[in-house]
Short mmCIF file of C-alpha atoms in Angstrom, two decimals:
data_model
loop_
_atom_site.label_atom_id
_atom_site.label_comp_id
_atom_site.label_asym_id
_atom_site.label_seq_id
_atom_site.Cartn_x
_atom_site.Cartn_y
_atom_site.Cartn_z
CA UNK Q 1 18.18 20.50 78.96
CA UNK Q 2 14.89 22.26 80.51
CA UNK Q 3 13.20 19.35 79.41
CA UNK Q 4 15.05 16.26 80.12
CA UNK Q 5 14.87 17.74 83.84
CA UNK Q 6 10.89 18.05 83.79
CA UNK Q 7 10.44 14.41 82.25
CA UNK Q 8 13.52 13.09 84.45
CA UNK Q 9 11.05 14.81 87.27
CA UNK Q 10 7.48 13.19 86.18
CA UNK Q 11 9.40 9.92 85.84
CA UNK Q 12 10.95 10.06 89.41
CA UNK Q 13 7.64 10.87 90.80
CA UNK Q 14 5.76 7.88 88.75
CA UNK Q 15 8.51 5.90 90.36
CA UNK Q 16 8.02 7.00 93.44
CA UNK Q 17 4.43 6.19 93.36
CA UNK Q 18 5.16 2.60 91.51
CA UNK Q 19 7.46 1.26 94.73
CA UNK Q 20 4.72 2.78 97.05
CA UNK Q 21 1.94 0.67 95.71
CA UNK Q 22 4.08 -2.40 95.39
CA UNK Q 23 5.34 -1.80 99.52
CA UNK Q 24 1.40 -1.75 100.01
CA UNK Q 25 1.40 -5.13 98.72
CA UNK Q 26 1.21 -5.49 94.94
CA UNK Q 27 4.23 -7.50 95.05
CA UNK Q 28 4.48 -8.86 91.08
CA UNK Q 29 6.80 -7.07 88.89
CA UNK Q 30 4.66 -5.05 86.08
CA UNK Q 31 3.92 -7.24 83.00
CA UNK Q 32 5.00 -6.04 80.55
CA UNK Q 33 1.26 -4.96 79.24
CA UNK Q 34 1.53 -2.59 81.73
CA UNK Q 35 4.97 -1.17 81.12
CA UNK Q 36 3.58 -0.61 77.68
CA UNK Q 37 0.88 0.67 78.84
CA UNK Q 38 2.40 3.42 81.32
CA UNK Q 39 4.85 4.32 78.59
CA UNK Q 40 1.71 5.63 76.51
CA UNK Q 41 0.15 7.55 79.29
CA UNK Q 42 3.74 9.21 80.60
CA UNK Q 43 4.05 10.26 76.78
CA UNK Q 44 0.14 11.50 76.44
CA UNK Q 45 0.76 13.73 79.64
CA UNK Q 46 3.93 14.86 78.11
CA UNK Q 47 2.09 16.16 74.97
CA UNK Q 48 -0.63 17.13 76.91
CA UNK Q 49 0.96 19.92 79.30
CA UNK Q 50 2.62 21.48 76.35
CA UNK Q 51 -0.26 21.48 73.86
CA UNK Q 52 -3.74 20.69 75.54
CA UNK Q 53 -5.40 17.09 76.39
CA UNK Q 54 -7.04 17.45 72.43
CA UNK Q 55 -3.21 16.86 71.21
CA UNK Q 56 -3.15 13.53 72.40
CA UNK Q 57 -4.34 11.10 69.80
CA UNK Q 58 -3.52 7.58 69.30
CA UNK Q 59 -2.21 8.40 65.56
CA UNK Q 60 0.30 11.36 67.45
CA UNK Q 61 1.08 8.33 70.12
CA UNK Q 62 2.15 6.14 67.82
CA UNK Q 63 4.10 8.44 65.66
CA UNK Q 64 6.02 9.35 69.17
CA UNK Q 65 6.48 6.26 70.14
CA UNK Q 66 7.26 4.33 67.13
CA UNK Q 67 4.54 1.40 67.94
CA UNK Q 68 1.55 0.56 65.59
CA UNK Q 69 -1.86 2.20 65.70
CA UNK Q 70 -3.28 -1.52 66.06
CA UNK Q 71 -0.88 -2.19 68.70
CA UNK Q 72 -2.13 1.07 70.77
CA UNK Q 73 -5.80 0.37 70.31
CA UNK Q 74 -5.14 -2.79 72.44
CA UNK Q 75 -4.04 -1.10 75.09
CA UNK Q 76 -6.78 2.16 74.82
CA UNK Q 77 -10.43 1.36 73.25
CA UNK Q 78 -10.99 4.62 73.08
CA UNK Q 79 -9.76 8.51 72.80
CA UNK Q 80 -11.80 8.65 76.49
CA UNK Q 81 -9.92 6.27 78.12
CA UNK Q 82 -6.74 7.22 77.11
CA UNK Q 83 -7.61 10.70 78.15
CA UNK Q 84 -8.60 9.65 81.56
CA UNK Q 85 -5.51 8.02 82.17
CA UNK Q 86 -3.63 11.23 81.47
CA UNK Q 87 -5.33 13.10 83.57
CA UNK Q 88 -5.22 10.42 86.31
CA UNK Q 89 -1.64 10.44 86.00
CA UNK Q 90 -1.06 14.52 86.11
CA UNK Q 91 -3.48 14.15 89.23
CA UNK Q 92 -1.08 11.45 90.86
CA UNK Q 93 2.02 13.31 89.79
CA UNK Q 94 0.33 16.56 91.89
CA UNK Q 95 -0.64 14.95 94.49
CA UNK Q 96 3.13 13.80 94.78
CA UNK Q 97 4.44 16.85 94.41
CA UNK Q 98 1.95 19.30 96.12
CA UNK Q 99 -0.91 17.81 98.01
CA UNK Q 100 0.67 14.84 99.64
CA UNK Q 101 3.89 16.96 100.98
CA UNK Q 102 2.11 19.43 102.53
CA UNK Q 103 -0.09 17.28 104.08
CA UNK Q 104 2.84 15.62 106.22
CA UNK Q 105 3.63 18.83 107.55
CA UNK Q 106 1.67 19.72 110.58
CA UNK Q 107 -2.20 20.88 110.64
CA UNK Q 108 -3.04 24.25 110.52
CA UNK Q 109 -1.21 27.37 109.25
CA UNK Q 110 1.89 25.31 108.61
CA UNK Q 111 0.09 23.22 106.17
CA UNK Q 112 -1.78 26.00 104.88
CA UNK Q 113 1.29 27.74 104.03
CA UNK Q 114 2.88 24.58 102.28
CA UNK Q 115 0.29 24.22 100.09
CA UNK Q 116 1.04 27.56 98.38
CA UNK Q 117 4.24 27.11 98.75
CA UNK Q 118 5.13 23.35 97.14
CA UNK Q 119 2.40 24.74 94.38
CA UNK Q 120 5.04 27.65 93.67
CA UNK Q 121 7.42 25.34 93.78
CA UNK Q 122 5.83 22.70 91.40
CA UNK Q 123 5.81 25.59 89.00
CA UNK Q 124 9.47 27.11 89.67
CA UNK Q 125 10.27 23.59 88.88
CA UNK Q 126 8.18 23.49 86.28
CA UNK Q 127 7.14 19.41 86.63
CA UNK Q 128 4.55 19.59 83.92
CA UNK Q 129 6.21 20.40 80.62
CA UNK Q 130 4.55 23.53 79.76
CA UNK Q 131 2.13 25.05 81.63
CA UNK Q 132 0.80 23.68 84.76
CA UNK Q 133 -1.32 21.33 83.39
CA UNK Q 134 -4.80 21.75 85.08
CA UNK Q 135 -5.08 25.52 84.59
CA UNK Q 136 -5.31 24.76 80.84
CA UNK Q 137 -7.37 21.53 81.29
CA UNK Q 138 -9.62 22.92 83.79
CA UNK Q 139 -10.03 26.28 81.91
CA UNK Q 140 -10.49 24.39 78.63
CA UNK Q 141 -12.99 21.46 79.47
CA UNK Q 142 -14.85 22.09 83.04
CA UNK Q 143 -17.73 22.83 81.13
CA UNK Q 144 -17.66 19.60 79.57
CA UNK Q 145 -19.69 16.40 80.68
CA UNK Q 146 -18.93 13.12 80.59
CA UNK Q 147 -15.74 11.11 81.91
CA UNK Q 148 -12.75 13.47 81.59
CA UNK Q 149 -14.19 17.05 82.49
CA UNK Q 150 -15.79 14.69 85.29
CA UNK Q 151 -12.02 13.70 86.19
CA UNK Q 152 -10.52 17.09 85.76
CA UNK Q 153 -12.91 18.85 88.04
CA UNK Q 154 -12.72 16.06 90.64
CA UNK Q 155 -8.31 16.75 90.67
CA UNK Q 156 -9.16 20.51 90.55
CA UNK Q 157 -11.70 20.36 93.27
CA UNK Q 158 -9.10 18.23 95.70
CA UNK Q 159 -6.72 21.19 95.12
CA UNK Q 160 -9.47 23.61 97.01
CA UNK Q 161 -10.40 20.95 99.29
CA UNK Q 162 -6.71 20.90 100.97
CA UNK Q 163 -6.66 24.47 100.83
CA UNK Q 164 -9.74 24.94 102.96
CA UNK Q 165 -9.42 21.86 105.35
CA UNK Q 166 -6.07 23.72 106.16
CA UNK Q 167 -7.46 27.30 106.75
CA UNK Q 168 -10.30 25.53 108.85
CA UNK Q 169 -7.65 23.48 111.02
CA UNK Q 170 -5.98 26.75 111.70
CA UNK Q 171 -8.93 28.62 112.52
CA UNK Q 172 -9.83 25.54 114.68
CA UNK Q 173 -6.54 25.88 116.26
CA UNK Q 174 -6.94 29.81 116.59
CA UNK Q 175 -4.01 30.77 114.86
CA UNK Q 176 -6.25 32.50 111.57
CA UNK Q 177 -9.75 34.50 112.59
CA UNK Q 178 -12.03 32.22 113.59
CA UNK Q 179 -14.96 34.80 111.76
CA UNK Q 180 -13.74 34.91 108.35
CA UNK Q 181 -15.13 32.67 106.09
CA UNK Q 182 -13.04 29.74 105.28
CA UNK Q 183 -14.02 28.93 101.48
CA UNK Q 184 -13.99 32.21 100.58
CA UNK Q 185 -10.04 31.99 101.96
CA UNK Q 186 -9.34 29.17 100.06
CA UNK Q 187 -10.67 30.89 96.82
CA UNK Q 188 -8.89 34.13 97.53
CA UNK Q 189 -5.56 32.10 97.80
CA UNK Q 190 -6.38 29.86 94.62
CA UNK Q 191 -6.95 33.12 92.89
CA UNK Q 192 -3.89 34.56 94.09
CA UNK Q 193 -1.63 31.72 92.92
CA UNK Q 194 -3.09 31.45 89.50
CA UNK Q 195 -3.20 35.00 89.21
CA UNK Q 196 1.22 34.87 89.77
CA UNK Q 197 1.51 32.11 88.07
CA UNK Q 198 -0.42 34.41 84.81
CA UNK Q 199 1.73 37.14 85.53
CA UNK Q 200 4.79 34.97 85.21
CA UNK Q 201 3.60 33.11 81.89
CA UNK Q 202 3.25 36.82 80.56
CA UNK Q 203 7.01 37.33 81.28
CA UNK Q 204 6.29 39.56 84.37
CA UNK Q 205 9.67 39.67 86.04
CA UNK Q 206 9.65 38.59 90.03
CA UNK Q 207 6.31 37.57 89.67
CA UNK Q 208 6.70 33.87 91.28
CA UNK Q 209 9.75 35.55 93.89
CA UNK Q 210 7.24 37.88 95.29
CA UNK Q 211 4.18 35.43 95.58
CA UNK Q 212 5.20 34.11 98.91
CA UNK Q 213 4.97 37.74 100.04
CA UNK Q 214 1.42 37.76 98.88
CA UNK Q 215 0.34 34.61 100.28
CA UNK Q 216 1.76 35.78 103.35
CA UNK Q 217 0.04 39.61 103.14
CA UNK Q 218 -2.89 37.79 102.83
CA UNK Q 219 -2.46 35.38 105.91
CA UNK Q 220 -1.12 38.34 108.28
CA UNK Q 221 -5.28 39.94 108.01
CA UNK Q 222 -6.45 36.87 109.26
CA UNK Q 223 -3.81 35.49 111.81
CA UNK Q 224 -4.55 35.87 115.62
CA UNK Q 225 -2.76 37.30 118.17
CA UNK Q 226 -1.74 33.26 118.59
CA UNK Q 227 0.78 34.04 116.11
CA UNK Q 228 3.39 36.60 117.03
CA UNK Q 229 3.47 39.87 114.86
CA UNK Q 230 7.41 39.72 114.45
CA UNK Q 231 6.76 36.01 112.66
CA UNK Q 232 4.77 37.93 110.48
CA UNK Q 233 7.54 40.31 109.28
CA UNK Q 234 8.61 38.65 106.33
CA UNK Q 235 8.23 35.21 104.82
CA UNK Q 236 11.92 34.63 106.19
CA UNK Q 237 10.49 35.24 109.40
CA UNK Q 238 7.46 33.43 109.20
CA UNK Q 239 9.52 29.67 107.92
CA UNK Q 240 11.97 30.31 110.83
CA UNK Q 241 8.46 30.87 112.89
CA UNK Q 242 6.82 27.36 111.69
CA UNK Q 243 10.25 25.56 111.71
CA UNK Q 244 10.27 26.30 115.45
CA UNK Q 245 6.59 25.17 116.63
CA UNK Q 246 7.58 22.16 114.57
CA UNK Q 247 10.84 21.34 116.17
CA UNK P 1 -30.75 26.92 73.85
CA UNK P 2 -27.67 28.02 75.82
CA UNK P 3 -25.25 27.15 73.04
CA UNK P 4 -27.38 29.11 70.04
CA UNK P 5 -27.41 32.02 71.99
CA UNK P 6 -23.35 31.68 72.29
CA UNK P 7 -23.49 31.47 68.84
CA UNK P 8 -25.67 34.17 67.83
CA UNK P 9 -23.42 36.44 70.38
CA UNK P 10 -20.50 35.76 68.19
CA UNK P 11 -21.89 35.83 64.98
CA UNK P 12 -23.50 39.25 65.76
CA UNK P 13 -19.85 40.06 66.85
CA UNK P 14 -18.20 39.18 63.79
CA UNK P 15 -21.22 40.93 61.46
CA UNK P 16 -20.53 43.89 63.36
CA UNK P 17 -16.98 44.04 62.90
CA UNK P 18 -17.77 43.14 59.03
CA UNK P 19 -19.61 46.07 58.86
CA UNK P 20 -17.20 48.61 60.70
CA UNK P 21 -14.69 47.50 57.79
CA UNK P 22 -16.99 48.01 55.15
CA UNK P 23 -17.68 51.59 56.12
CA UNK P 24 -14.11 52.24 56.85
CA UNK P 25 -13.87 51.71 52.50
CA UNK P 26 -13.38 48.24 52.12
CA UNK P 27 -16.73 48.89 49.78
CA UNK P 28 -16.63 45.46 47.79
CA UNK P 29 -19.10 42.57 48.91
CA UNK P 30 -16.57 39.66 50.17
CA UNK P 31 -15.86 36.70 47.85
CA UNK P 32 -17.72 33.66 48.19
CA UNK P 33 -14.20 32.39 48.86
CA UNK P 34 -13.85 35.29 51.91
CA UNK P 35 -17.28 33.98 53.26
CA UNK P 36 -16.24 30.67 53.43
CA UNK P 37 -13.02 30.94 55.04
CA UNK P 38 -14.97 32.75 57.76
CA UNK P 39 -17.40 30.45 57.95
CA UNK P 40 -14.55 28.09 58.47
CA UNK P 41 -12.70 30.56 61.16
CA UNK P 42 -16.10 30.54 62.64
CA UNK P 43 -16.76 26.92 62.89
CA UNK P 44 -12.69 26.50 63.94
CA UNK P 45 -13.38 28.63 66.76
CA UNK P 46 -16.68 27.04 68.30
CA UNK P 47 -14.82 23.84 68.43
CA UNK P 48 -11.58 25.67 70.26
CA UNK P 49 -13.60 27.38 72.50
CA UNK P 50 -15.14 24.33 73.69
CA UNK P 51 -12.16 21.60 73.36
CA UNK P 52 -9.11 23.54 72.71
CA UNK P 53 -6.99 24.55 70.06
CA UNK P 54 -5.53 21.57 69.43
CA UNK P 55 -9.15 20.21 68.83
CA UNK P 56 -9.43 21.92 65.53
CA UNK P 57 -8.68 20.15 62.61
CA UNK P 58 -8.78 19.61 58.71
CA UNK P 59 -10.22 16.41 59.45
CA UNK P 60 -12.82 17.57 62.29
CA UNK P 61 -13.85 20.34 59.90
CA UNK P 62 -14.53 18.95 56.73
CA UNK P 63 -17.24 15.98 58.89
CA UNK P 64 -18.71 19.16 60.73
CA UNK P 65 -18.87 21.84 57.64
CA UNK P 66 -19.44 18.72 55.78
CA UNK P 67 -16.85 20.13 53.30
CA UNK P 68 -13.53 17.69 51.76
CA UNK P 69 -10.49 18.08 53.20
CA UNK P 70 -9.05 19.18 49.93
CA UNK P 71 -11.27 21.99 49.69
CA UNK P 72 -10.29 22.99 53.52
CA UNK P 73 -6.96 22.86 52.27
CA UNK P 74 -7.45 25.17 49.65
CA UNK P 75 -8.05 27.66 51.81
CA UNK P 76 -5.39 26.88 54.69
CA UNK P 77 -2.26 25.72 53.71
CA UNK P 78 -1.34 24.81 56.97
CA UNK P 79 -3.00 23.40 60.71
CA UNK P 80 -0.78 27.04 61.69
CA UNK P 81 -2.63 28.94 59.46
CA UNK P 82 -5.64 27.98 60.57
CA UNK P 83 -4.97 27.98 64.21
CA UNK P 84 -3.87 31.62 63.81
CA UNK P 85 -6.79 33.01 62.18
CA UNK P 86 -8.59 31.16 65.10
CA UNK P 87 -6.98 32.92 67.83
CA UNK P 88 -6.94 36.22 65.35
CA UNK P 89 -11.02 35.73 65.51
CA UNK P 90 -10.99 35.28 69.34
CA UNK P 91 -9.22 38.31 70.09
CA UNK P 92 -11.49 40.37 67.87
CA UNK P 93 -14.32 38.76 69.58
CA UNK P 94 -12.91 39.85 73.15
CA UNK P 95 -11.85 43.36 71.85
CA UNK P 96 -15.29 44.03 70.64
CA UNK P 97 -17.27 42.70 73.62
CA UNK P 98 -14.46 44.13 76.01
CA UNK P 99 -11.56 46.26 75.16
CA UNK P 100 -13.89 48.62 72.84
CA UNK P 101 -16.70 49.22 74.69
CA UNK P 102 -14.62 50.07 77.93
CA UNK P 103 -12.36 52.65 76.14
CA UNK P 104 -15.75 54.02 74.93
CA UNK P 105 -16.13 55.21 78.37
CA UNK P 106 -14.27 58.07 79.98
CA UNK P 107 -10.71 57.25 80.61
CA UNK P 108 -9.04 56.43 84.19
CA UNK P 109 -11.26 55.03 86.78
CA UNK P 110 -14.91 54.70 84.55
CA UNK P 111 -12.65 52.84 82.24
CA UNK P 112 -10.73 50.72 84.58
CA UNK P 113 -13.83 49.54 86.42
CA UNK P 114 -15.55 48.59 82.97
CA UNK P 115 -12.90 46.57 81.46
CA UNK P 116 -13.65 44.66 84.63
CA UNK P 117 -17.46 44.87 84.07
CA UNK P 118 -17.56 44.18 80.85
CA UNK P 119 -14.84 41.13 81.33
CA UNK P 120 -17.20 39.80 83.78
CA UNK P 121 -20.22 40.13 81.52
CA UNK P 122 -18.85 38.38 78.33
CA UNK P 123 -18.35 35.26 80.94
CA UNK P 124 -21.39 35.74 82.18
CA UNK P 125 -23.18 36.21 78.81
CA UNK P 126 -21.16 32.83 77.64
CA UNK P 127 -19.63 34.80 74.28
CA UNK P 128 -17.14 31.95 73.83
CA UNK P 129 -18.79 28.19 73.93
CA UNK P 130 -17.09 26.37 76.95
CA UNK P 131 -14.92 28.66 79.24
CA UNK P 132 -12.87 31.63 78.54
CA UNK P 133 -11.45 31.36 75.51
CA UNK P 134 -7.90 32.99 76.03
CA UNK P 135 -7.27 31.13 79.96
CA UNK P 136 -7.67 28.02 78.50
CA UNK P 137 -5.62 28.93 75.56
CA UNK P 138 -3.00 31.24 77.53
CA UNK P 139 -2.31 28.34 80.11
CA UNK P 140 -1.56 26.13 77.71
CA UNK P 141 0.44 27.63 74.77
CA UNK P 142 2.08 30.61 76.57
CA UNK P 143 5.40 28.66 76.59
CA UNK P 144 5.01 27.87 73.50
CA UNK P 145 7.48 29.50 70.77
CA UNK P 146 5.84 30.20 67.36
CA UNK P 147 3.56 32.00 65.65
CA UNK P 148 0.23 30.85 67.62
CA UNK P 149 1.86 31.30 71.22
CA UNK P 150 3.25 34.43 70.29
CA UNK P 151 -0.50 35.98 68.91
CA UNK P 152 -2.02 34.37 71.76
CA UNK P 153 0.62 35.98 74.44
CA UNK P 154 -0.32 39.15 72.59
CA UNK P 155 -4.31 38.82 72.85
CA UNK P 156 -3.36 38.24 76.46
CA UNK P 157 -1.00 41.24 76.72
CA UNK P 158 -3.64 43.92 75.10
CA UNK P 159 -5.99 42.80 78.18
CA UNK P 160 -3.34 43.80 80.80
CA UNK P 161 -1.83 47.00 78.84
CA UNK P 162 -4.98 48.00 78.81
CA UNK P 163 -5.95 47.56 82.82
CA UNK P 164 -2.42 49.49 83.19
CA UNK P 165 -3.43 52.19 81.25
CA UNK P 166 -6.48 52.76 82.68
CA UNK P 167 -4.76 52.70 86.02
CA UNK P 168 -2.11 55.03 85.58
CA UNK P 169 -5.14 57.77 83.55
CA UNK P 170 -6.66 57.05 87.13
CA UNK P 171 -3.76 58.06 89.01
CA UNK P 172 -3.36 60.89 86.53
CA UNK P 173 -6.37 61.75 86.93
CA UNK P 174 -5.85 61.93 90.87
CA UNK P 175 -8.27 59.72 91.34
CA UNK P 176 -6.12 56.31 92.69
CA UNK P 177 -3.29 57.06 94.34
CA UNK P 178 -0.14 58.29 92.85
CA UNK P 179 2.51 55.88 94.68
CA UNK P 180 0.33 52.67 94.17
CA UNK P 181 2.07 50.48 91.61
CA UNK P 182 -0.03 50.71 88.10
CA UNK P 183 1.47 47.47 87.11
CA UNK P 184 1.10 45.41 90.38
CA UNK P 185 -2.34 46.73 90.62
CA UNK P 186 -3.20 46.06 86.91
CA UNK P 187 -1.54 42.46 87.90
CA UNK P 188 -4.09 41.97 90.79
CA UNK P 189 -7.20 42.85 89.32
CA UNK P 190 -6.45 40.55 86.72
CA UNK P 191 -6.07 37.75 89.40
CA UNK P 192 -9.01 38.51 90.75
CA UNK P 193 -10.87 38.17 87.97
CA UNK P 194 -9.12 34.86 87.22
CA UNK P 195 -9.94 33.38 90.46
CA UNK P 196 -13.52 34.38 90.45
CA UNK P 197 -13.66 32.91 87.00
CA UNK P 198 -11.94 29.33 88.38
CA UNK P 199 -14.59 29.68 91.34
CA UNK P 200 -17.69 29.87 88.66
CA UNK P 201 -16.25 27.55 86.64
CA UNK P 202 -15.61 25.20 90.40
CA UNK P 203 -19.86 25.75 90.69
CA UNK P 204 -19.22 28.23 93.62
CA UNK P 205 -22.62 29.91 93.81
CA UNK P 206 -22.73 33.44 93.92
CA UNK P 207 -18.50 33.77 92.68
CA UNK P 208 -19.86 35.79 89.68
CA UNK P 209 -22.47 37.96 91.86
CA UNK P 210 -19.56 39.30 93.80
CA UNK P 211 -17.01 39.55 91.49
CA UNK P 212 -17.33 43.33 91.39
CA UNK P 213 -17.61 43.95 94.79
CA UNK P 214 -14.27 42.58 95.32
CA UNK P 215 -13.13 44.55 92.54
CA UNK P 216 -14.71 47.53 94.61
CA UNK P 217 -12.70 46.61 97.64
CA UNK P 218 -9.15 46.78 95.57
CA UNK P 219 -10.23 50.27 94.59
CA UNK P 220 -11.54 51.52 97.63
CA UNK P 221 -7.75 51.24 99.05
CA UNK P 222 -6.19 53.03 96.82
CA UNK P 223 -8.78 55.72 95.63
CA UNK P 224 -8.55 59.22 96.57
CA UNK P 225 -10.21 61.74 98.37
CA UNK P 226 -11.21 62.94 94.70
CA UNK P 227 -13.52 60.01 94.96
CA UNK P 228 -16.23 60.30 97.66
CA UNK P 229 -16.41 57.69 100.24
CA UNK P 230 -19.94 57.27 99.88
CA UNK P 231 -19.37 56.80 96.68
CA UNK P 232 -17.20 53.35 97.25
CA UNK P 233 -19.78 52.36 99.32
CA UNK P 234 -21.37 49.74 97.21
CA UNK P 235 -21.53 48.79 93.53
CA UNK P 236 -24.61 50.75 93.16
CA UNK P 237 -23.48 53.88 94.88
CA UNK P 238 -20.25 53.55 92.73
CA UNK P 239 -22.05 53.23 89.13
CA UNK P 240 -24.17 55.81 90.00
CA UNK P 241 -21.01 58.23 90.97
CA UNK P 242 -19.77 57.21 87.24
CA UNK P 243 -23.00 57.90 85.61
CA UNK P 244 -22.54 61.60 87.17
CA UNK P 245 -19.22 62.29 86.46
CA UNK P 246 -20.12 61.57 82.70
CA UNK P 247 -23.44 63.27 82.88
#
């Protein structure tokens, strides 16, 4: 059940991105190459987050997927490319679900706080069968050359990007302490997430129901007088305080 | 260069351990069949370590041990078998360059500030080829049922029971506070150490070099006045406080 919801998830997101290209223009229908061809990836991401990027091989592909080794070659030259893709594709399918939300919320603290937040919730709702799929890629092969560690740090490294653009924007907009030191922010917060997202792997119960606490334990050091001390009470406080400047 | 030194770390790691079970009267020489399974474990690991688990093969090692697959078979039955001896190797890798040495030291805070020392150093010292061998590993098998997730959930688990325990000796000990959470705390320190090793591994200069004076700032909140203030001052002022108490 667990698992039809996750794929149902990747495959609504994939979707999703699929009608946005085509309103930007790419008007013709997918050939069917190409429907092939996204079939393969969706299913190498799909053994990926639950067993590591070194699962995926074309003979495991075409065992899945009942199609000839021959026939996947065509598509895939090489183990590389076809790992690419899957990465490309879990970078797409968190961008959907993380980056790209958050960013349409406004600039500053409110986007800073969205970004933990939709990453808590891309876990809760656990999109990537498995683990969350770059913590084991990056951990696994960022010390790798070549294409795909290339690839992995690049969707790893957009991840920290967001996060710091957003604590500068609020320090910009004096709402966080214009002295502190921005990266080091966006670390501390990275840290913090995978470090809840550990201690729920490990079983730890009310790990991921106490991490918007944290994230927001964290954010009341830095936040200026801009932002009034009652928002900071709790994180029930502190939505009802950013759903207000919104509105 | 890099890579033989990784090598010779482990190998030196796993002669050691030989040893300790000789003396502790397992007297006779091992098999020529024993060596080569461990040279097999050995080779299994380098390539996990580097790729991931699901990188290691019959097929990979027979071309790199230059062995048959038949004779690989011989000695494991089964790609389980093989990936459990693997992780059973890691974890006696980490527990001598970490756990060990750290409960050599005197128990509560000495301890709990040298499993973090010594945690830091076997990154920094590259033991494992490619990142940290249990992250990679933990993030992507934890959900995993079966034997391999659960011996890798338990390599994972001995690392926090024993932060815990070294907390709550400290508290015992009167020397962290009494109310503090030994869990949560045990919880956090791992995080931290997680996040500085993502930062490292993310080519932030200097995210090693101050790994322990953020672990230094988590203590300094919750340490007593049994622990002199100038003592928390820095990391240097703080070992040299430990290397009195023990004198």
């Amino acid at each position: 059940m667990r698992e039809d919801h996750v794929e149902t998830n990747v495959r609504a997101i994939i979707k999703a991105e699929v009608r946005k290209s085509r309103k930007t223009g790419e008007k013709k229908a997918a050939s069917k190459g190409q429907q092939t061809r996204a079939a393969v990836v969706e299913e190498a991401l799909r053994i990926a987050s639950a067993e590591g990027l070194a699962a995926v091989t074309i003979g495991r592909l075409a065992s899945e997927l009942k199609m000839s080794k021959s026939g996947l070659f065509a598509h895939f030259r090489s183990k590389e490319a076809l790992e690419l893709e899957t990465v490309a594709l879990a970078r797409t399918v968190f961008a959907a679900q993380v980056l790209i939300p958050a960013e349409a919320t406004q600039p500053g603290l409110e986007n800073l706080w969205n970004l933990c937040h939709f990453w808590l919730e891309h876990i809760e709702e656990r999109v990537f069968r498995g683990a969350y799929f770059f913590a084991g890629a990056f951990f696994e092969r960022a010390r790798q050359g070549g294409a795909v560690g290339r690839e992995i740090r690049r969707a790893v490294r957009e991840c920290r990007d967001a996060l710091q653009s957003a604590v500068k924007e609020a320090q910009k907009r004096k709402q966080l302490d214009r002295e502190a030191d921005a990266k080091q922010i966006a670390f501390d917060l990275n840290g913090l997430l995978l470090g809840v997202y550990w201690a729920h792997l490990m079983g730890q119960w009310g790990a991921l129901g106490q991490a918007r606490d944290k994230v927001l334990e964290r954010l009341r050091v830095l936040a200026t007088e801009e932002v009034p001390a009652k928002a900071l009470r709790s994180v029930r406080a502190f939505r009802r305080y950013l759903k207000g400047k919104h509105a």
